[in-house]
Coordinates of C-alpha atoms in Angstrom, one line a residue:
Chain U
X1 CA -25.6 62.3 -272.6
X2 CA -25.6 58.5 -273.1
X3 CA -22.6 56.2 -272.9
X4 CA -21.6 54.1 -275.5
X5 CA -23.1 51.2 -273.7
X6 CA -26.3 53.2 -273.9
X7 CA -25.3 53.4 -277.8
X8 CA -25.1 49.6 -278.0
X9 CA -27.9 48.6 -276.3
X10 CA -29.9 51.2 -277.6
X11 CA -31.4 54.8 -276.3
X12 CA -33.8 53.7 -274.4
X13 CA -31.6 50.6 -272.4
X14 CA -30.7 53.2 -269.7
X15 CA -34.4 52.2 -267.9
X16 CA -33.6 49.1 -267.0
X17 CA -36.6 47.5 -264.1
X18 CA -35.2 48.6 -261.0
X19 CA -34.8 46.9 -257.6
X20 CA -36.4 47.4 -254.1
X21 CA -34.9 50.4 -252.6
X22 CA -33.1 51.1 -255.8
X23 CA -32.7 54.7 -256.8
X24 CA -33.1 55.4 -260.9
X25 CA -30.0 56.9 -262.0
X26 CA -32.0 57.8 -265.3
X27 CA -35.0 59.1 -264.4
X28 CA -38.1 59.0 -266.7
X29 CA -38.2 62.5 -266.9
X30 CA -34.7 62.5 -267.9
X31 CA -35.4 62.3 -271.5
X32 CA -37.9 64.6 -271.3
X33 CA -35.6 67.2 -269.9
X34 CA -37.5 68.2 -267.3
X35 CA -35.2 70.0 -264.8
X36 CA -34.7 67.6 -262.2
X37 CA -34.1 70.7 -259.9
X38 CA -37.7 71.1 -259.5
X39 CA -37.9 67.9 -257.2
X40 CA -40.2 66.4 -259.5
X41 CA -38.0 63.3 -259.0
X42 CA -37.4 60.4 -256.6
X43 CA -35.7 61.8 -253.4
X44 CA -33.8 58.8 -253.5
X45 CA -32.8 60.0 -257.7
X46 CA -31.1 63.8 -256.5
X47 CA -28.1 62.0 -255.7
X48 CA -27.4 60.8 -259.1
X49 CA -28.2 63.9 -261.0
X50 CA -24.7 64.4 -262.6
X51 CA -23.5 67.8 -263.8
X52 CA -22.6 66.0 -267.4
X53 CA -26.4 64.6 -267.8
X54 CA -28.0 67.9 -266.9
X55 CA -30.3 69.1 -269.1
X56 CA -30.6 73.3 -269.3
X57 CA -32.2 74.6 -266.4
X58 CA -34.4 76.6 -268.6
X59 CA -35.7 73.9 -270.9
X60 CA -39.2 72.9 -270.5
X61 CA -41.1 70.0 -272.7
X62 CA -44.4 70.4 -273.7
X63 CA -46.6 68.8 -271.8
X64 CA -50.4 68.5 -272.5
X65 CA -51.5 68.2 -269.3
X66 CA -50.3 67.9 -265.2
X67 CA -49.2 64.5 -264.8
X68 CA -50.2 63.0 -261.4
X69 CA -46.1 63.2 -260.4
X70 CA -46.4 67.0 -260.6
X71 CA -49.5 66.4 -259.0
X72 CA -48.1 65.1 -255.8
X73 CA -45.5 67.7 -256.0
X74 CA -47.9 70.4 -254.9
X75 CA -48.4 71.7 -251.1
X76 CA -51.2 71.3 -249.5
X77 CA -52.4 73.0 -246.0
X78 CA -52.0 71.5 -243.1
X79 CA -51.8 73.0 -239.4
X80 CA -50.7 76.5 -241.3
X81 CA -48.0 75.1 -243.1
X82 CA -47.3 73.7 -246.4
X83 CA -47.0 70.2 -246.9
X84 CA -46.7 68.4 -250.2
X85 CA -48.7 65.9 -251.2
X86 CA -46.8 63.6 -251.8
X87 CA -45.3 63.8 -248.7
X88 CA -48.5 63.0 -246.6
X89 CA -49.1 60.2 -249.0
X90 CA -45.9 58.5 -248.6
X91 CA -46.2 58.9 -244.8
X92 CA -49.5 57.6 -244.7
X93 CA -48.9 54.6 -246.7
X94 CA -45.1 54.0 -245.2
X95 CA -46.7 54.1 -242.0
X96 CA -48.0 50.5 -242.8
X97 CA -44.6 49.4 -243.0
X98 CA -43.3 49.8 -239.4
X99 CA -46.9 48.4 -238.3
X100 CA -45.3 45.3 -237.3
X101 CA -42.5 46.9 -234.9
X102 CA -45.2 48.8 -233.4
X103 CA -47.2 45.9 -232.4
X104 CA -44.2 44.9 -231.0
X105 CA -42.6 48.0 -229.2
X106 CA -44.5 47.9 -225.8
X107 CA -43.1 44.2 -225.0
X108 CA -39.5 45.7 -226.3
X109 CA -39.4 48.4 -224.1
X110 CA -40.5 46.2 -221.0
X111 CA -38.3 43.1 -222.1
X112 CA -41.6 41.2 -221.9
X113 CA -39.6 37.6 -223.0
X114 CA -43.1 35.9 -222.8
X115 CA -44.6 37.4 -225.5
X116 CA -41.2 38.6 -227.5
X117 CA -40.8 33.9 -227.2
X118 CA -44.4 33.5 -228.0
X119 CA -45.3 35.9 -230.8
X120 CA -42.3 37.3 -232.3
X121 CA -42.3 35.0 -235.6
X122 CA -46.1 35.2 -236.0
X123 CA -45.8 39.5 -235.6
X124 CA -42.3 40.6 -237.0
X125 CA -42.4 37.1 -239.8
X126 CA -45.7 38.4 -241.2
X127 CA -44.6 41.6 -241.0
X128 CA -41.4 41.0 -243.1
X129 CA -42.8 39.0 -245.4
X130 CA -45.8 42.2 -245.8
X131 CA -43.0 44.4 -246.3
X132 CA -41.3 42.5 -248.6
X133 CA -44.2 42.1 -251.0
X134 CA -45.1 45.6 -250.7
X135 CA -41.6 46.6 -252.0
X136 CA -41.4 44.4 -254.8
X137 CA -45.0 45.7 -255.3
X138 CA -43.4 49.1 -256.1
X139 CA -41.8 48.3 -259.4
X140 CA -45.2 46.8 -260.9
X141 CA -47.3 49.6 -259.9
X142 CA -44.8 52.0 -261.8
X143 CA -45.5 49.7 -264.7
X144 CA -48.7 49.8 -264.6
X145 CA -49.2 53.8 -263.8
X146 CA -46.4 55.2 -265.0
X147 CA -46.2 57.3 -262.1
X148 CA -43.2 57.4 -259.9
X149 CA -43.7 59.7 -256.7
X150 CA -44.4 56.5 -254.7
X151 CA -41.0 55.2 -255.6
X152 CA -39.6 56.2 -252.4
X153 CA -41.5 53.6 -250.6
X154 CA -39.7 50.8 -252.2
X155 CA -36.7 51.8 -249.5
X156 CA -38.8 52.2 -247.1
X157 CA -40.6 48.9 -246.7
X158 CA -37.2 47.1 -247.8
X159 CA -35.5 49.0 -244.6
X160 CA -38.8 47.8 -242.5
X161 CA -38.5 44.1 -244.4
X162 CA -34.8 43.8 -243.2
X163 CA -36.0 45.1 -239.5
X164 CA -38.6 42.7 -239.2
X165 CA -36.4 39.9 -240.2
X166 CA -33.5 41.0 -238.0
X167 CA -36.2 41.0 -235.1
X168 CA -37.7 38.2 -236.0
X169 CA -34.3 35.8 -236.0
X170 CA -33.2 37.5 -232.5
X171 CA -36.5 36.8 -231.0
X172 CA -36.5 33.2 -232.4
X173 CA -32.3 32.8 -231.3
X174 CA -32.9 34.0 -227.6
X175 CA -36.9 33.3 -226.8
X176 CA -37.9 30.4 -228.6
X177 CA -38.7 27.3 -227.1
X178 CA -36.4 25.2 -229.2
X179 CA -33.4 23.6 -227.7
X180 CA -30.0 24.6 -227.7
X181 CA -27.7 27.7 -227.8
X182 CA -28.6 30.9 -229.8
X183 CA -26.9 29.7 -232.9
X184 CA -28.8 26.2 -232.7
X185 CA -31.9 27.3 -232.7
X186 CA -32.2 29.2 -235.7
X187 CA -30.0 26.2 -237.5
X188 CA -31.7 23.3 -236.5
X189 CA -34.8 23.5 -238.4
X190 CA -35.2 23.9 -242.3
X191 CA -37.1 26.6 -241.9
X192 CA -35.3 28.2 -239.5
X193 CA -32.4 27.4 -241.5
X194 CA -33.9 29.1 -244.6
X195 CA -35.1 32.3 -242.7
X196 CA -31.6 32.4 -241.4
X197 CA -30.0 32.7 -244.8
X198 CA -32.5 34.8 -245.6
X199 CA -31.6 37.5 -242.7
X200 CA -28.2 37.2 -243.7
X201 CA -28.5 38.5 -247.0
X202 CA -31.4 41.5 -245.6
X203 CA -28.2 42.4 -243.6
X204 CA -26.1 43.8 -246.4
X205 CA -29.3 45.2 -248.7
X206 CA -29.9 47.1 -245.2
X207 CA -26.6 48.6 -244.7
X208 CA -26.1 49.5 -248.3
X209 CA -29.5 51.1 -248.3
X210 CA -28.7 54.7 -248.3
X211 CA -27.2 57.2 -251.2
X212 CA -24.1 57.4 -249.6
X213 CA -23.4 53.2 -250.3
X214 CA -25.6 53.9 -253.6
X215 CA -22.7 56.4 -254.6
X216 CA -19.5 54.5 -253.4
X217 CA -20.8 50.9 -254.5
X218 CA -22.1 52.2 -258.0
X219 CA -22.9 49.9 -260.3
X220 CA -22.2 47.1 -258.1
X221 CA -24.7 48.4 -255.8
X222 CA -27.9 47.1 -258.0
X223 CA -26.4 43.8 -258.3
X224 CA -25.9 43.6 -254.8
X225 CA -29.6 45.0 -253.9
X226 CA -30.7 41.7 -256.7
X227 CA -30.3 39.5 -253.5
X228 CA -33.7 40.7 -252.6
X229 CA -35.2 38.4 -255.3
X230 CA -33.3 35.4 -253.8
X231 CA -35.0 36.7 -250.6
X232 CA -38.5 36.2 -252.5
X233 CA -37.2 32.9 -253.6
X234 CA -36.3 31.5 -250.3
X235 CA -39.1 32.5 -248.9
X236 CA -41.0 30.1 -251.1
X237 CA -38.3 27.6 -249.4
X238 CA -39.2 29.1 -245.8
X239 CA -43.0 28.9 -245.8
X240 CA -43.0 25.3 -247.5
X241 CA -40.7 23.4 -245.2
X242 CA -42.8 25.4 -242.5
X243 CA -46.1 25.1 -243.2
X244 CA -45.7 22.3 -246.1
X245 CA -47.8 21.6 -249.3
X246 CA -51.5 21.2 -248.0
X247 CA -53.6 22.2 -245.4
X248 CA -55.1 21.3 -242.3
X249 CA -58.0 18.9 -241.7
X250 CA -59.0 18.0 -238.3
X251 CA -55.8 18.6 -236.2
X252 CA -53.5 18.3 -238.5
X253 CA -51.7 19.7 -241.2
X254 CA -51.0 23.3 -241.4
X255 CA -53.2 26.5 -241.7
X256 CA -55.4 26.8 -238.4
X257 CA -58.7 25.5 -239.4
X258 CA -60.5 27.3 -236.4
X259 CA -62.5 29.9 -238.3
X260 CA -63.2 26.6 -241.8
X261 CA -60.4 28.4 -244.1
X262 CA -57.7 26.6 -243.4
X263 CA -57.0 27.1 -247.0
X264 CA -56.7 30.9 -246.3
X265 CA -54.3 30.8 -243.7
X266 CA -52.2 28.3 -245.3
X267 CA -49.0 31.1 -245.8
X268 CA -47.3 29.3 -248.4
X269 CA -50.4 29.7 -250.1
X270 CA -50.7 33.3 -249.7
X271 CA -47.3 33.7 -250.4
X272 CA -48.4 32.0 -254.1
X273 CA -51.5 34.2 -254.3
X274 CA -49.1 36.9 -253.7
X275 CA -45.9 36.8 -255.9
X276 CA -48.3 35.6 -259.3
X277 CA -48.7 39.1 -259.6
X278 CA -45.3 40.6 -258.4
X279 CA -43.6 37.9 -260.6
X280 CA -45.9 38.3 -263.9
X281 CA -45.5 42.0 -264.2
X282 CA -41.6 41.6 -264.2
X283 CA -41.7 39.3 -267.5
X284 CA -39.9 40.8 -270.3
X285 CA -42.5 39.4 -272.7
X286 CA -45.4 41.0 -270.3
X287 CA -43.7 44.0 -270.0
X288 CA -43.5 44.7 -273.5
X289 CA -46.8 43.9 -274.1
X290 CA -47.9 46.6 -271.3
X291 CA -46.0 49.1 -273.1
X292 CA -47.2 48.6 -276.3
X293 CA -50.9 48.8 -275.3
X294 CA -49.9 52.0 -273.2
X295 CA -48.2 53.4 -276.6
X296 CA -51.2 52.4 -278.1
X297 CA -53.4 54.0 -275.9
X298 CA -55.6 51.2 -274.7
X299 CA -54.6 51.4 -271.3
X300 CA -57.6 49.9 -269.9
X301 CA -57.5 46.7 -271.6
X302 CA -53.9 46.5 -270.0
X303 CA -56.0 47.0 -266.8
X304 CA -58.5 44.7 -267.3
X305 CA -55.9 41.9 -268.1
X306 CA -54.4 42.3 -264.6
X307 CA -56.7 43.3 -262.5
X308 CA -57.9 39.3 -261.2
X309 CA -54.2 38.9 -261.0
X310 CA -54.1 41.8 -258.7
X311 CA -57.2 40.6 -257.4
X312 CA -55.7 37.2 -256.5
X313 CA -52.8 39.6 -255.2
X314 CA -55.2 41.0 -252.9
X315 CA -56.8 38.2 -251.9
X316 CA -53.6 36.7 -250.5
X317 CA -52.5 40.1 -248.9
X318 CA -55.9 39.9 -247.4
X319 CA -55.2 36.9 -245.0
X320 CA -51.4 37.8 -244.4
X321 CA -52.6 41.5 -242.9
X322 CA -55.7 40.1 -241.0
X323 CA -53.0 37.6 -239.5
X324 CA -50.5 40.4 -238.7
X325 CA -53.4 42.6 -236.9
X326 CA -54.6 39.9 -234.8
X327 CA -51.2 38.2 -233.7
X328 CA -49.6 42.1 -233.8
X329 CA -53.0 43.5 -231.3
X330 CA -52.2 40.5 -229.1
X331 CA -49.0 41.2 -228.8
X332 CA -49.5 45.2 -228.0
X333 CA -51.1 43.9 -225.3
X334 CA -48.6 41.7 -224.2
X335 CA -51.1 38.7 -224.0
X336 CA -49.2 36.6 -227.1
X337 CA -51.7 34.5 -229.1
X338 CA -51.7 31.1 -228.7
X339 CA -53.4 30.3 -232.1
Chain Q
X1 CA -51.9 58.5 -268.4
X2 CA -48.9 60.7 -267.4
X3 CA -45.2 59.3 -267.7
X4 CA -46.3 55.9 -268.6
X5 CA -43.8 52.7 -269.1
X6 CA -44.1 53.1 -273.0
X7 CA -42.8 56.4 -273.1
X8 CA -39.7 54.8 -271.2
X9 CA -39.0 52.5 -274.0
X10 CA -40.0 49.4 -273.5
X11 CA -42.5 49.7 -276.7
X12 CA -39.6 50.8 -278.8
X13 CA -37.8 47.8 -277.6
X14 CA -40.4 45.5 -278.4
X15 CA -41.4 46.5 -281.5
X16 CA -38.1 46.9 -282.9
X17 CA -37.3 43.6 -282.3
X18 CA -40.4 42.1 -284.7
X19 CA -43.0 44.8 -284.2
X20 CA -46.4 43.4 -283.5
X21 CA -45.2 39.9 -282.7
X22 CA -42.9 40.3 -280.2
X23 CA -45.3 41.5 -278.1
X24 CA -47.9 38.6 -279.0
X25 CA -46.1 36.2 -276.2
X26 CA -46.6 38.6 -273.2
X27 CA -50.1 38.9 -274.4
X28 CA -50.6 35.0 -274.4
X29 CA -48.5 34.8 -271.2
X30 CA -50.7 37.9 -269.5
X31 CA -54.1 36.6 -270.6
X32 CA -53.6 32.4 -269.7
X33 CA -52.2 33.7 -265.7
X34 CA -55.1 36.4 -266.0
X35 CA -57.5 33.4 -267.0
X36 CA -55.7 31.5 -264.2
X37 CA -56.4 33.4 -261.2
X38 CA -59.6 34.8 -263.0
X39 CA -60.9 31.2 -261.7
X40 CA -58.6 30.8 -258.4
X41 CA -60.7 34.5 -257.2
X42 CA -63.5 32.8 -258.2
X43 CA -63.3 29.7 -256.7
X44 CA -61.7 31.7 -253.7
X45 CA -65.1 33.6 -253.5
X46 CA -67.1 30.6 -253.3
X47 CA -65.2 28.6 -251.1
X48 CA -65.8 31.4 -248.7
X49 CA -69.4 31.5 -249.1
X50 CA -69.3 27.8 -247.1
X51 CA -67.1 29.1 -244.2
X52 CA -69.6 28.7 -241.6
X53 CA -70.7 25.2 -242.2
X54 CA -67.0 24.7 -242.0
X55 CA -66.8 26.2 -239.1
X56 CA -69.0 24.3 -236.9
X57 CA -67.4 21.2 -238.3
X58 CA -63.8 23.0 -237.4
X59 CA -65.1 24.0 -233.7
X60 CA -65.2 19.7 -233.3
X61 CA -62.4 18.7 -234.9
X62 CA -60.4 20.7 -233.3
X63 CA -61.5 19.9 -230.3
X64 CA -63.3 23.2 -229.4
X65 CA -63.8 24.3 -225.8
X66 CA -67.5 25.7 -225.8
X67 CA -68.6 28.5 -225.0
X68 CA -65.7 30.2 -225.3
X69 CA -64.9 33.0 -227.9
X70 CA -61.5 33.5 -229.4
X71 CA -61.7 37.1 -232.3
X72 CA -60.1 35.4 -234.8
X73 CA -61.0 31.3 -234.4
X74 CA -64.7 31.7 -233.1
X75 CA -63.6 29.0 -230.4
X76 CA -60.8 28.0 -227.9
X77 CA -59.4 24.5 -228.4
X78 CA -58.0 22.4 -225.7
X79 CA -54.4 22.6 -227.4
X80 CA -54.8 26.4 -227.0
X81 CA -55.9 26.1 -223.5
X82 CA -53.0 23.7 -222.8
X83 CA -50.9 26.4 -223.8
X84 CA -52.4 29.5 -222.2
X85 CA -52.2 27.4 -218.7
X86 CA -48.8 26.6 -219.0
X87 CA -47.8 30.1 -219.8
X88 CA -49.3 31.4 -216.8
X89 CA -48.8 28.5 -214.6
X90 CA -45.1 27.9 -215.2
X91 CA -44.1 31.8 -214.6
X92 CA -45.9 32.3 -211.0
X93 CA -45.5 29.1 -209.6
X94 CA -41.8 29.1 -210.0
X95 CA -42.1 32.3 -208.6
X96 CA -43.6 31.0 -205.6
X97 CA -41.4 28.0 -204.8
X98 CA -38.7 30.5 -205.2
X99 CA -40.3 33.4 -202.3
X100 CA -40.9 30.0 -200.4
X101 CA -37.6 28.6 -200.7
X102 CA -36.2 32.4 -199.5
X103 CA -38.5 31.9 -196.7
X104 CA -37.2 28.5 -195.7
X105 CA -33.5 29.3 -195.4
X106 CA -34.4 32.6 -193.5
X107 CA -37.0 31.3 -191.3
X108 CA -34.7 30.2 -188.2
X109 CA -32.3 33.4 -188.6
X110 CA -33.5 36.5 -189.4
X111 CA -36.9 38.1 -188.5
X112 CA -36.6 41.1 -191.6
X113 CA -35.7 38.7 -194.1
X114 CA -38.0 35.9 -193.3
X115 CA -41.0 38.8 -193.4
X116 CA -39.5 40.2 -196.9
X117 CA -39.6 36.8 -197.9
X118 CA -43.3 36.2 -197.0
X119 CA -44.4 39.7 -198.5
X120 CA -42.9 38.6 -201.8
X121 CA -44.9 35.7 -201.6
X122 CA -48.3 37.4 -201.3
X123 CA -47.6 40.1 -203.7
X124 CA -46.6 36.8 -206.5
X125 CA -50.0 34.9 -205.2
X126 CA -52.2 37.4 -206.1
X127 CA -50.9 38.5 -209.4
X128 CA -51.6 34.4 -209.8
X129 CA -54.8 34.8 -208.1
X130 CA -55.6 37.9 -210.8
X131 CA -54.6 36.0 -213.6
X132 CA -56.7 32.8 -212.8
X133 CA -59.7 34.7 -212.5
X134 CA -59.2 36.4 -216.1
X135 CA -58.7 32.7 -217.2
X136 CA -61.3 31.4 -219.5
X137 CA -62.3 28.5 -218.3
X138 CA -64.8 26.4 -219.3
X139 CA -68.2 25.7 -217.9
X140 CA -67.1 22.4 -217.2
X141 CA -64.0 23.2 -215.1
X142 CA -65.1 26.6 -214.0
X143 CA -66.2 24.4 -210.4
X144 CA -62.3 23.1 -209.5
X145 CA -61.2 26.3 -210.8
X146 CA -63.2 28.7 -208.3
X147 CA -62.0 26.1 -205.8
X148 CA -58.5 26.5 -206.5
X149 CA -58.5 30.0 -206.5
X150 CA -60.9 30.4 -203.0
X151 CA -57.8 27.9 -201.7
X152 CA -55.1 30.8 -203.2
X153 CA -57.5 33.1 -201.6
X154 CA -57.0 31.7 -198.3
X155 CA -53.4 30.8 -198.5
X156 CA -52.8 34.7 -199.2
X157 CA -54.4 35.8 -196.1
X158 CA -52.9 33.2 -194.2
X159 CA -49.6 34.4 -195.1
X160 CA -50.1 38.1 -194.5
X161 CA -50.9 37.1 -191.3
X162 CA -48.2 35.3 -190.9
X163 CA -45.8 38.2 -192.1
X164 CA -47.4 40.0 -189.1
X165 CA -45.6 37.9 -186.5
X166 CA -43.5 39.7 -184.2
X167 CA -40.5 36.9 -183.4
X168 CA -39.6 33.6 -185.0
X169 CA -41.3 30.9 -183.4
X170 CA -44.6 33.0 -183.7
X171 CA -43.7 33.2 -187.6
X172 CA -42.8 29.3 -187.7
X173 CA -45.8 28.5 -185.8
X174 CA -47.8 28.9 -189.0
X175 CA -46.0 26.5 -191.0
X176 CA -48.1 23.8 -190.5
X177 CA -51.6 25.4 -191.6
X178 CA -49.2 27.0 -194.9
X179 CA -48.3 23.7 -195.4
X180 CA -51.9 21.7 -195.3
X181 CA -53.0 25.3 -197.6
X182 CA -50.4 24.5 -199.9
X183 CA -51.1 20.8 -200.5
X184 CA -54.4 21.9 -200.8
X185 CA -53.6 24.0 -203.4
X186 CA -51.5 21.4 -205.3
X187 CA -54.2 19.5 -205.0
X188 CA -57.1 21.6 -206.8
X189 CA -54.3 23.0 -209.7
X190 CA -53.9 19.0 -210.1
X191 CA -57.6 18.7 -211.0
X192 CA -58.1 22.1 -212.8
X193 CA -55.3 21.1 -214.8
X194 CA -56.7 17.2 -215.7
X195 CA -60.5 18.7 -216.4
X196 CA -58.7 21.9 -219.0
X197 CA -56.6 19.1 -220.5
X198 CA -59.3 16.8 -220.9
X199 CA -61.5 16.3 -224.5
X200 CA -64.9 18.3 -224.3
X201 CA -67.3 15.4 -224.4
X202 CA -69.5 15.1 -227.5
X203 CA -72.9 16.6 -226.0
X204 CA -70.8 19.3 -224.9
X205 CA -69.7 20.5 -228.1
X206 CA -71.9 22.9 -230.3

């Protein structure tokens, strides 16, 4: 049943793009009539499966073929029981998300305050900022396949984001070398000022991030969860008063040159590389255009027209991962990088 | 493809709105970012292909120790050397001046606290004994440093022995020789740290 809003703004107005973490309150299949019963759905969807918008639990669309949702639906074996799919697959690729707090775990548990001071913001600050682009990287990828089993993630690596942040600005407010009180320290400094702010609004999109705040918040709860693209935004902020708008040569300037690329290390840089494709598939106009070719049927030209964006995607996600293995391996072993 | 974005709606949007023009702008928008980074990969690509002449003029600028590998840099500057030494400098010797200090105030009045004192103090020298020798230090300092920690060496046993003593004036009859071990000590971090701190010379580079 659609509201009169829905009326107004037309049938299909109800799918509006969604936000990290976000749940869809309409799912695609909705309009199908699939019965959302058979979990085809989001986990994070089953919440908002009124009674009033349920279609008959005996109605079944034609479909030509299993889509690749239904797909990941299915059980497979593993150690005598039955698993689904997509279950392994979202733990497999969620497990990328708390890679970060792993790295950092052994120095937690032993208090280590030598390597939480020395490579805190280099492990936990990559690792938010990998999260962060791997949860807006959600909503494009559902553009672009029109699958949704993966949706969960989105959650997931926001929840990990807002950990790695909140790590991040207590390692920096008790263990940094900068002077002053707790509070000084992550004030004095643009940057720090910046990532700061930016903490403080990961607070809220963390606490809110479950069905039960989803429920009680309503439709206030998307607007609220729309501070995550302020996040991307100061970020930009973050990584330019930190590492600035060029890169190093000789000693100075920012992006170590050690290895020649000083270009490829420069973070604000990768951060660029990074967001051209996150931003470009959220476009209206782009959207629209990927959805007519779909309708049309010419899928792989909408493919071929965004695969060196996602190449130059990769390429940036490239340097930010090698960076996060190397700082994150040195500080498993609690012998902090000084690089 | 299964479930795609048109069937959601966005095509009826778009095409309701002006049909095939409305979608012409995301097409121009797509294809002049596509064309965009299209040349940034490939640029990116070919920039890489220089990294290792880079890299040798890198290892000089930044003031390279040689011989010595880092995983991700290929080399260890002397800023990153600075750094590692501090960290584990800093640490153990303030833990030693602390066991010493223990030992100073406890020397003239008790026996068990004066030996607790002194144990402390060999268990925190070798741990800084350990840690020098996993220090990579370069060729050029690799001299003071064995030095230095032959000195640690012997200030270690001295002070076991020392913990052995059975009454007070037989443990404060070693102060003097812990004393003329410690200068000497001072002495040989003084010059490790100058020659770690100090510019590779230019035939030492690669």
């Amino acid at each position: 049943m659609s509201t009169t809003r829905d009326y107004e703004r037309g049938p299909h107005a109800r799918h509006q793009d969604l936000y990290p973490g976000e749940a869809d309150p309409y799912p695609a299949d909705y309009e199908s009539g699939l019965n959302p019963d058979s979990g085809v759905y989001p986990d994070d969807a089953q919440e908002f499966w009124g009674d009033d918008r349920k279609p008959a639990a005996n109605y079944q669309p034609h479909r030509s073929s299993k889509t690749a949702d239904e797909w990941m639906e299915e059980n497979i074996k593993f150690g005598g029981r039955g698993v689904k799919r997509k279950t392994a697959a979202l733990i497999l690729l969620g497990a990328w998300g708390f890679l970060p707090l792993f790295f950092m775990l052994p120095s937690l548990l032993t208090f280590n305050t030598n390597t939480i001071g020395g490579s805190v913001d280099d492990t936990l600050g990559t690792g938010a900022e990998m999260n962060l682009f791997l949860c807006l990287l959600v909503t494009p990828a559902v553009v672009l396949t029109g699958q949704r089993w993966f949706v969960p993630l989105r959650r997931w690596y926001g929840i990990m984001f807002a950990c790695c942040g909140i790590g991040d600005a207590l390692g920096a407010a008790f263990f940094d070398d900068f002077a002053g009180n707790p509070f000084a320290k992550l004030v004095e400094h643009t940057f720090t000022l910046i990532g700061f702010t930016m903490v403080l609004l990961a607070i809220p999109l963390f606490i809110t991030s479950n069905n039960w705040a989803q429920r009680k918040m309503g439709r206030y709860w998307k607007r609220l969860q729309r501070l995550t693209y302020v996040i991307w935004g100061l970020l930009f902020f973050h990584l330019a008063t930190l590492e600035g708008f060029g890169f190093e040569r000789g000693n100075n300037g920012s992006g170590f040159a050690g290895d020649g690329d000083a270009i490829f290390h420069q973070r604000l840089y990768e951060y660029c590389a990074c967001s051209v494709f996150l931003l470009t598939l959220r476009l209206p106009p782009v959207k629209r255009w990927i959805a007519a070719r779909q309708q049309e049927g010419r899928s792989r030209l909408v493919f071929m027209a965004v695969a060196p964006i996602f190449a130059l995607f990769v390429f940036g996600m490239i340097f930010i991962i090698n960076e996060l293995i190397f700082k994150g391996t040195h500080s498993f072993v609690e012998n902090p990088s000084v690089e | 493809m299964n479930e795609s974005y048109a069937e959601r709606g966005y095509a009826e949007r778009g095409y309701a709105r002006g049909g095939q023009k409305s979608t012409r702008a995301g097409g121009v928008i797509l294809g002049a970012i596509a064309f965009l980074c299209t040349f940034l990969v490939l640029w990116g690509l070919y920039y890489a292909t220089g990294t290792g002449e880079r890299h040798k003029v890198a290892l000089a600028a930044a003031g390279c120790e040689p011989n010595l590998l880092s995983v991700n840099v290929g080399c260890t500057t002397v800023w990153m050397l600075e750094r590692q030494w501090t960290q584990l400098t800093t640490s153990d010797v303030q833990q030693l001046n602390a066991d010493v200090a223990d030992y100073t105030v406890s020397q003239r009045r008790s026996l068990a606290k004066a030996k607790s004192a002194l144990a402390a103090e060999v268990t925190t020298a070798k741990a800084f004994d350990t840690s020098l020798a996993q220090f990579p230090f370069p060729p050029a300092v690799a001299p003071s440093a064995k030095r230095l920690i032959l000195a640690i060496q012997a200030r270690i046993k001295l002070t076991a022995e020392q913990a052995g003593s059975s009454s007070l004036p037989q443990l404060r009859s070693f102060n003097a020789r812990i004393d003329a071990s410690g200068a000497e000590i001072q002495a040989d971090m003084a010059l490790v740290r100058k020659a770690l701190f100090t510019r590779p010379t230019v035939n030492e580079e690669p």
